[in-house]
Tab-separated table of C-alpha atoms in Angstrom:
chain	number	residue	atom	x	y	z
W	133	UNK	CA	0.000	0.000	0.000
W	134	UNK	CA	1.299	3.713	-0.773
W	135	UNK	CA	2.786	5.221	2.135
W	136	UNK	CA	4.066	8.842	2.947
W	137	UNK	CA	6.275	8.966	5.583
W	138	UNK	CA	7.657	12.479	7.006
W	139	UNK	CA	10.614	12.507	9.286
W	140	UNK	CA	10.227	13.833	12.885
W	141	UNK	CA	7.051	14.512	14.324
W	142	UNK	CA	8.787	17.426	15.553
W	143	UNK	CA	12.165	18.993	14.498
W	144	UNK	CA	13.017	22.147	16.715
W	145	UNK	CA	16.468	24.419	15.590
W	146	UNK	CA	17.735	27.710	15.914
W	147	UNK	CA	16.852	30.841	14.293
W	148	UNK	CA	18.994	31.885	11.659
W	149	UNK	CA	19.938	27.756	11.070
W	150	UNK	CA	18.692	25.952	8.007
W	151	UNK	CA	15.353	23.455	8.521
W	152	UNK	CA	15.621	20.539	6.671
W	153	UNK	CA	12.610	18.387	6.767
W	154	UNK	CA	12.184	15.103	4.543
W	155	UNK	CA	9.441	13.434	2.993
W	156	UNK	CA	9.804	9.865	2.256
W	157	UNK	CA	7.314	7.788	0.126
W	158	UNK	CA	6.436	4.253	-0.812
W	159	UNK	CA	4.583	2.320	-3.970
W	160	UNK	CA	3.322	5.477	-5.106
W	161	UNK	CA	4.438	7.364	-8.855
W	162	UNK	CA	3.901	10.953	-7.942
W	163	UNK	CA	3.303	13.176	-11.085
W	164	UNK	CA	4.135	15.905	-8.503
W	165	UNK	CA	4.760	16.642	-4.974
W	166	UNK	CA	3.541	19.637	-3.216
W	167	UNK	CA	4.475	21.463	0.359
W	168	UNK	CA	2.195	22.619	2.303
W	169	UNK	CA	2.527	24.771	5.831
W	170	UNK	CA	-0.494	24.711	8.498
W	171	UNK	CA	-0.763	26.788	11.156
W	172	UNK	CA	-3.074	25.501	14.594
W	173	UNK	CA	-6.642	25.850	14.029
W	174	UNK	CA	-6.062	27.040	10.213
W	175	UNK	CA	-6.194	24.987	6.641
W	176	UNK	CA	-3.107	24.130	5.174
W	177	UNK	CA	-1.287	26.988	2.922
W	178	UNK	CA	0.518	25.855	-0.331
W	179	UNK	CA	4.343	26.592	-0.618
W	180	UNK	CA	5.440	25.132	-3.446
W	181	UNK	CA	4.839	22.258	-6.007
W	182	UNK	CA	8.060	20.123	-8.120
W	183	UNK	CA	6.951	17.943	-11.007
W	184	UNK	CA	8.287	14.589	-11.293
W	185	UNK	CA	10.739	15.464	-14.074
W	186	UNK	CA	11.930	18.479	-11.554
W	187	UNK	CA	15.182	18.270	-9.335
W	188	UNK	CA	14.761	21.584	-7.547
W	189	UNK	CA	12.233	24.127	-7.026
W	190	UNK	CA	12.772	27.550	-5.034
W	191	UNK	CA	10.850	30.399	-4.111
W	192	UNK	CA	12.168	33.135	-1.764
W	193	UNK	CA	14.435	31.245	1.269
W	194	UNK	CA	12.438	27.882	0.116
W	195	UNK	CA	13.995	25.079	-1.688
W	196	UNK	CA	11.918	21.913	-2.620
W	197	UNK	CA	14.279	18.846	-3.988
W	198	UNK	CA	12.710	15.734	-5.278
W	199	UNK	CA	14.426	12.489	-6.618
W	200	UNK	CA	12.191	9.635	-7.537
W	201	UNK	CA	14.825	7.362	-7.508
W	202	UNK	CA	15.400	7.384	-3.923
W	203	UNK	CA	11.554	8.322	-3.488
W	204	UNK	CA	11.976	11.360	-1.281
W	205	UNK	CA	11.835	15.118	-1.393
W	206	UNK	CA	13.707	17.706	0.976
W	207	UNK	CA	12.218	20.877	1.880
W	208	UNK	CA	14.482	23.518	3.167
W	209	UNK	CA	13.723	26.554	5.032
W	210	UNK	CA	17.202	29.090	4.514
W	211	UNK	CA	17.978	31.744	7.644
W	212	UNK	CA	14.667	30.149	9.503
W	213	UNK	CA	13.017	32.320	11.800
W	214	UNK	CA	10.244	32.258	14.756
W	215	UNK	CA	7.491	32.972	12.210
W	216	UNK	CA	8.340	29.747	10.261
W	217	UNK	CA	7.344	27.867	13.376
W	218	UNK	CA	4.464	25.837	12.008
W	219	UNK	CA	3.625	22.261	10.686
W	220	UNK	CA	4.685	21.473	7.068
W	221	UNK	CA	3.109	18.876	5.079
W	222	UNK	CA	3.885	16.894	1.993
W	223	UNK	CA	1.101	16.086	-0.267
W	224	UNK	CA	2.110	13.181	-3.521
W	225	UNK	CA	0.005	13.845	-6.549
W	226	UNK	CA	-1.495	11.831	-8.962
W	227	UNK	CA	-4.502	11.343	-11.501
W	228	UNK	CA	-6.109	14.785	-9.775
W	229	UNK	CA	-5.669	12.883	-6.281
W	230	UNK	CA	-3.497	14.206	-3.595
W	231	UNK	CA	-1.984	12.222	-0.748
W	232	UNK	CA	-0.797	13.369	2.465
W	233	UNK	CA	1.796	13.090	4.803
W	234	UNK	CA	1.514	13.142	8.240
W	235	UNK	CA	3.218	16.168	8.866
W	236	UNK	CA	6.574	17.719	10.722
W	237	UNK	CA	5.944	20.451	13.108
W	238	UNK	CA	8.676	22.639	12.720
W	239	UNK	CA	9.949	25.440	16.074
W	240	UNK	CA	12.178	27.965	15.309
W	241	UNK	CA	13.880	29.188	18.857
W	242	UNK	CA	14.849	32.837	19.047
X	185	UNK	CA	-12.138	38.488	0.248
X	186	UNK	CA	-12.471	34.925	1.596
X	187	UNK	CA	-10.993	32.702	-0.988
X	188	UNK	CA	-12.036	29.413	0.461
X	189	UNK	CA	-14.987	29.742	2.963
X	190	UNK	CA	-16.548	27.103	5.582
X	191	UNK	CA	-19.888	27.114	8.005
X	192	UNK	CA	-19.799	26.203	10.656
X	193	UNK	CA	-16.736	26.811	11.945
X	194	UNK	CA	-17.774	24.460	15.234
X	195	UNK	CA	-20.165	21.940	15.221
X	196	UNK	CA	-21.220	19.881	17.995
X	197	UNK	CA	-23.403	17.726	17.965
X	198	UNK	CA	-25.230	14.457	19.470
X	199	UNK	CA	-24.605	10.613	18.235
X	200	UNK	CA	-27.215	10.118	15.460
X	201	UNK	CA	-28.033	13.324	14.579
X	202	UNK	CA	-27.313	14.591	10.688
X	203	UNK	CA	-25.584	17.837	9.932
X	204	UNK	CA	-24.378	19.315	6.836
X	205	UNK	CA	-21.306	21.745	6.391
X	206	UNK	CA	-21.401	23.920	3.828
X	207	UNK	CA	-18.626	25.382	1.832
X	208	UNK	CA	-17.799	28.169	-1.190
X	209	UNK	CA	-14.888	29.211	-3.737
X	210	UNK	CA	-14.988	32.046	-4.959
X	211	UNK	CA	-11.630	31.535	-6.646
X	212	UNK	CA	-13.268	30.661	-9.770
X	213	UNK	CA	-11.763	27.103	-9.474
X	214	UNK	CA	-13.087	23.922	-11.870
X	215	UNK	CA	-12.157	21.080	-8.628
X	216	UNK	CA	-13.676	21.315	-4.838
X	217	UNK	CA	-12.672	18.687	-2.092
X	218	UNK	CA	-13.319	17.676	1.042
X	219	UNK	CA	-10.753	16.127	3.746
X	220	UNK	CA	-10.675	14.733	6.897
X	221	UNK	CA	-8.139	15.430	9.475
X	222	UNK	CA	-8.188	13.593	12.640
X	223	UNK	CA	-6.486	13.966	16.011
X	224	UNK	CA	-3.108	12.919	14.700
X	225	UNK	CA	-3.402	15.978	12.327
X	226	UNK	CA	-3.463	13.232	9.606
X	227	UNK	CA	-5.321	14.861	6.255
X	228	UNK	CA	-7.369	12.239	4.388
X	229	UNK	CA	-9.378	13.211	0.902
X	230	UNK	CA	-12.750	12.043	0.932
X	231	UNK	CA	-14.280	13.293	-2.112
X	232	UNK	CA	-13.598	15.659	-5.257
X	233	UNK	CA	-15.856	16.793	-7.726
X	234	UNK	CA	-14.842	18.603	-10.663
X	235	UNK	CA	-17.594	20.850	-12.488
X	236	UNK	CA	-20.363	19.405	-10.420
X	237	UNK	CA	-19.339	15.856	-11.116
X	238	UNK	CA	-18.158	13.344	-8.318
X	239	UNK	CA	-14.440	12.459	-9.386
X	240	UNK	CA	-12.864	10.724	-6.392
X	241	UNK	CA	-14.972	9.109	-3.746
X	242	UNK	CA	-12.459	7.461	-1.601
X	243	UNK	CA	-13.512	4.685	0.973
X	244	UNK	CA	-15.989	7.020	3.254
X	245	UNK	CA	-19.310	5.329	4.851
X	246	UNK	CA	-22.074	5.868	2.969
X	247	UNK	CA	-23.148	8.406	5.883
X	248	UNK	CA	-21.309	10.841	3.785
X	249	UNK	CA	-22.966	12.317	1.158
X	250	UNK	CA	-21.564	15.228	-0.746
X	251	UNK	CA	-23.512	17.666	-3.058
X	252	UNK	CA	-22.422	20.014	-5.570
X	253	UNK	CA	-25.117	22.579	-6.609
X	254	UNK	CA	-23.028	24.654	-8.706
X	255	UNK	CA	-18.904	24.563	-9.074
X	256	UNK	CA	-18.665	27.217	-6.963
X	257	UNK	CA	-20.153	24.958	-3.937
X	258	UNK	CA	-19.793	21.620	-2.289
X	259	UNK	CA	-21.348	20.789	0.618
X	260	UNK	CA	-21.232	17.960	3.107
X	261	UNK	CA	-24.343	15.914	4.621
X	262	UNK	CA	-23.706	13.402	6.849
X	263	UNK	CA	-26.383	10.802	8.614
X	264	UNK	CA	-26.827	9.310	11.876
X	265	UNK	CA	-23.161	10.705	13.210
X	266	UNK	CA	-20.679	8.468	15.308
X	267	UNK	CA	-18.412	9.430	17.809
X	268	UNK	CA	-15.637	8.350	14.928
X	269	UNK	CA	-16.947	11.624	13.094
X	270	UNK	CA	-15.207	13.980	15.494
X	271	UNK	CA	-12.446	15.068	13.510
X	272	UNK	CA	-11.633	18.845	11.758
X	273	UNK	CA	-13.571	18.534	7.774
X	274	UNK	CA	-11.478	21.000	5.301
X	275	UNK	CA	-12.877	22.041	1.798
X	276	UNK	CA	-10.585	22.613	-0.747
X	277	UNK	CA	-10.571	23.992	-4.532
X	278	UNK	CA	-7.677	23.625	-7.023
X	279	UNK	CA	-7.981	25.362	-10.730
X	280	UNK	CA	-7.785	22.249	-12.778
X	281	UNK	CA	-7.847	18.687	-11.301
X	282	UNK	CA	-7.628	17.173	-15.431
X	283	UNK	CA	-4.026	18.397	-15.518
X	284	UNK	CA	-3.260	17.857	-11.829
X	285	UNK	CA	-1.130	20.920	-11.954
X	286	UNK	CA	-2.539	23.342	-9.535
X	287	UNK	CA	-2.381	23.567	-6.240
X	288	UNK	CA	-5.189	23.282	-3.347
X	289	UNK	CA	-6.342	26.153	-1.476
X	290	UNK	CA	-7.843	25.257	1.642
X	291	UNK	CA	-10.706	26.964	3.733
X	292	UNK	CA	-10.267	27.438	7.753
X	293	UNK	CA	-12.203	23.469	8.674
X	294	UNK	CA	-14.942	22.743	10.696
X	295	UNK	CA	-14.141	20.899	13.773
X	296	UNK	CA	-16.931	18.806	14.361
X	297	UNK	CA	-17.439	17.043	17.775
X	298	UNK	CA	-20.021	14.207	18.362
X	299	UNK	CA	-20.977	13.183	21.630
């Protein structure tokens, strides 16, 4: 069965440090993979979306990598700060369906 | 300017009862969803509909009925509730599920609480 795996419930660093979170995945061909950032009591926010023929996507001090080789995408977060505190999701794409991950929830310590 | 809107916001509510929760776009968008997210924040599609049309109707009790009046609208019905119900319900339009290329934008959820 497909499975999305995200690493660290919980992944807590220092401001002005890079965040690194992963998103692993499992019998699934992704057309594309989208990041997604929720807040507490809000809907998820899109960040940014990498196609399957993609290596890198940026936008601002984001970076998206995927490699469907080793089935995994990295999401960076350059010169992090307190207001990047939130939970990030990975959502795999296919046929018009989306499929998410379980989340990292991300602190950013002054 | 609501992009994405949801009502109620809270809903609580006894076993066996049915409620609906309604939702809008105003975004323009071809492709509405709905998800569930339970208390391990884990989102789960349970239907899209595309133009009015029921695209993806994943493995949801038959409790759940969704209805799309016009594309701008999908709304959620659901009979005799369970205490498995509790959970937050997010709606969710994209521009154009055919070409899977466009991204989802969410409204706030409806946490929904059955006692």
């Amino acid at each position: 069965s497909q499975k999305i795996e995200q690493n660290s419930e919980a992944l807590n660093i220092q401001e002005g440090k890079t965040a690194t979170l992963t998103c692993n995945y499992t019998n699934y061909s992704p057309a594309y993979l989208q990041w997604y950032r929720q807040d507490p009591g809000r809907g998820p926010v899109f960040l940014l979306l990498i196609r399957e023929n993609e290596k890198e996507k940026r936008k601002e001090r984001l970076k998206v990598t995927f490699d469907t080789t080793l089935k995994q995408s990295l999401f960076h977060i350059t010169a992090s700060q307190p207001a990047d505190s939130a939970t990030y999701l990975c959502a795999l794409s296919n046929a018009g369906k989306s499929t998410f991950g379980d989340g990292t929830t991300l602190t950013v310590k002054p | 300017d609501t992009a994405v809107s949801q009502t109620p916001k809270y809903l609580v509510t006894q076993m066996g009862n049915d409620k609906s929760i309604k939702c809008e776009q105003n975004l323009g968008h071809d492709t509405m969803y709905w998800y569930k997210q339970d208390s391990k924040k884990f989102l789960k599609i349970m239907f899209s509909y595309n133009n009015k049309e029921l695209i993806i109707n994943e493995t949801v009790p038959n409790r759940f009925s969704p209805k799309s009046p016009d594309k701008a609208h999908l709304n959620l019905h659901i009979n005799s509730l369970e205490l498995g119900d509790s959970a937050v319900y997010f709606c969710a339009s994209s521009q154009d599920q055919g070409l899977g290329l466009y991204e989802q934008y969410f409204g706030p959820g409806t946490r929904l609480t059955v006692t």
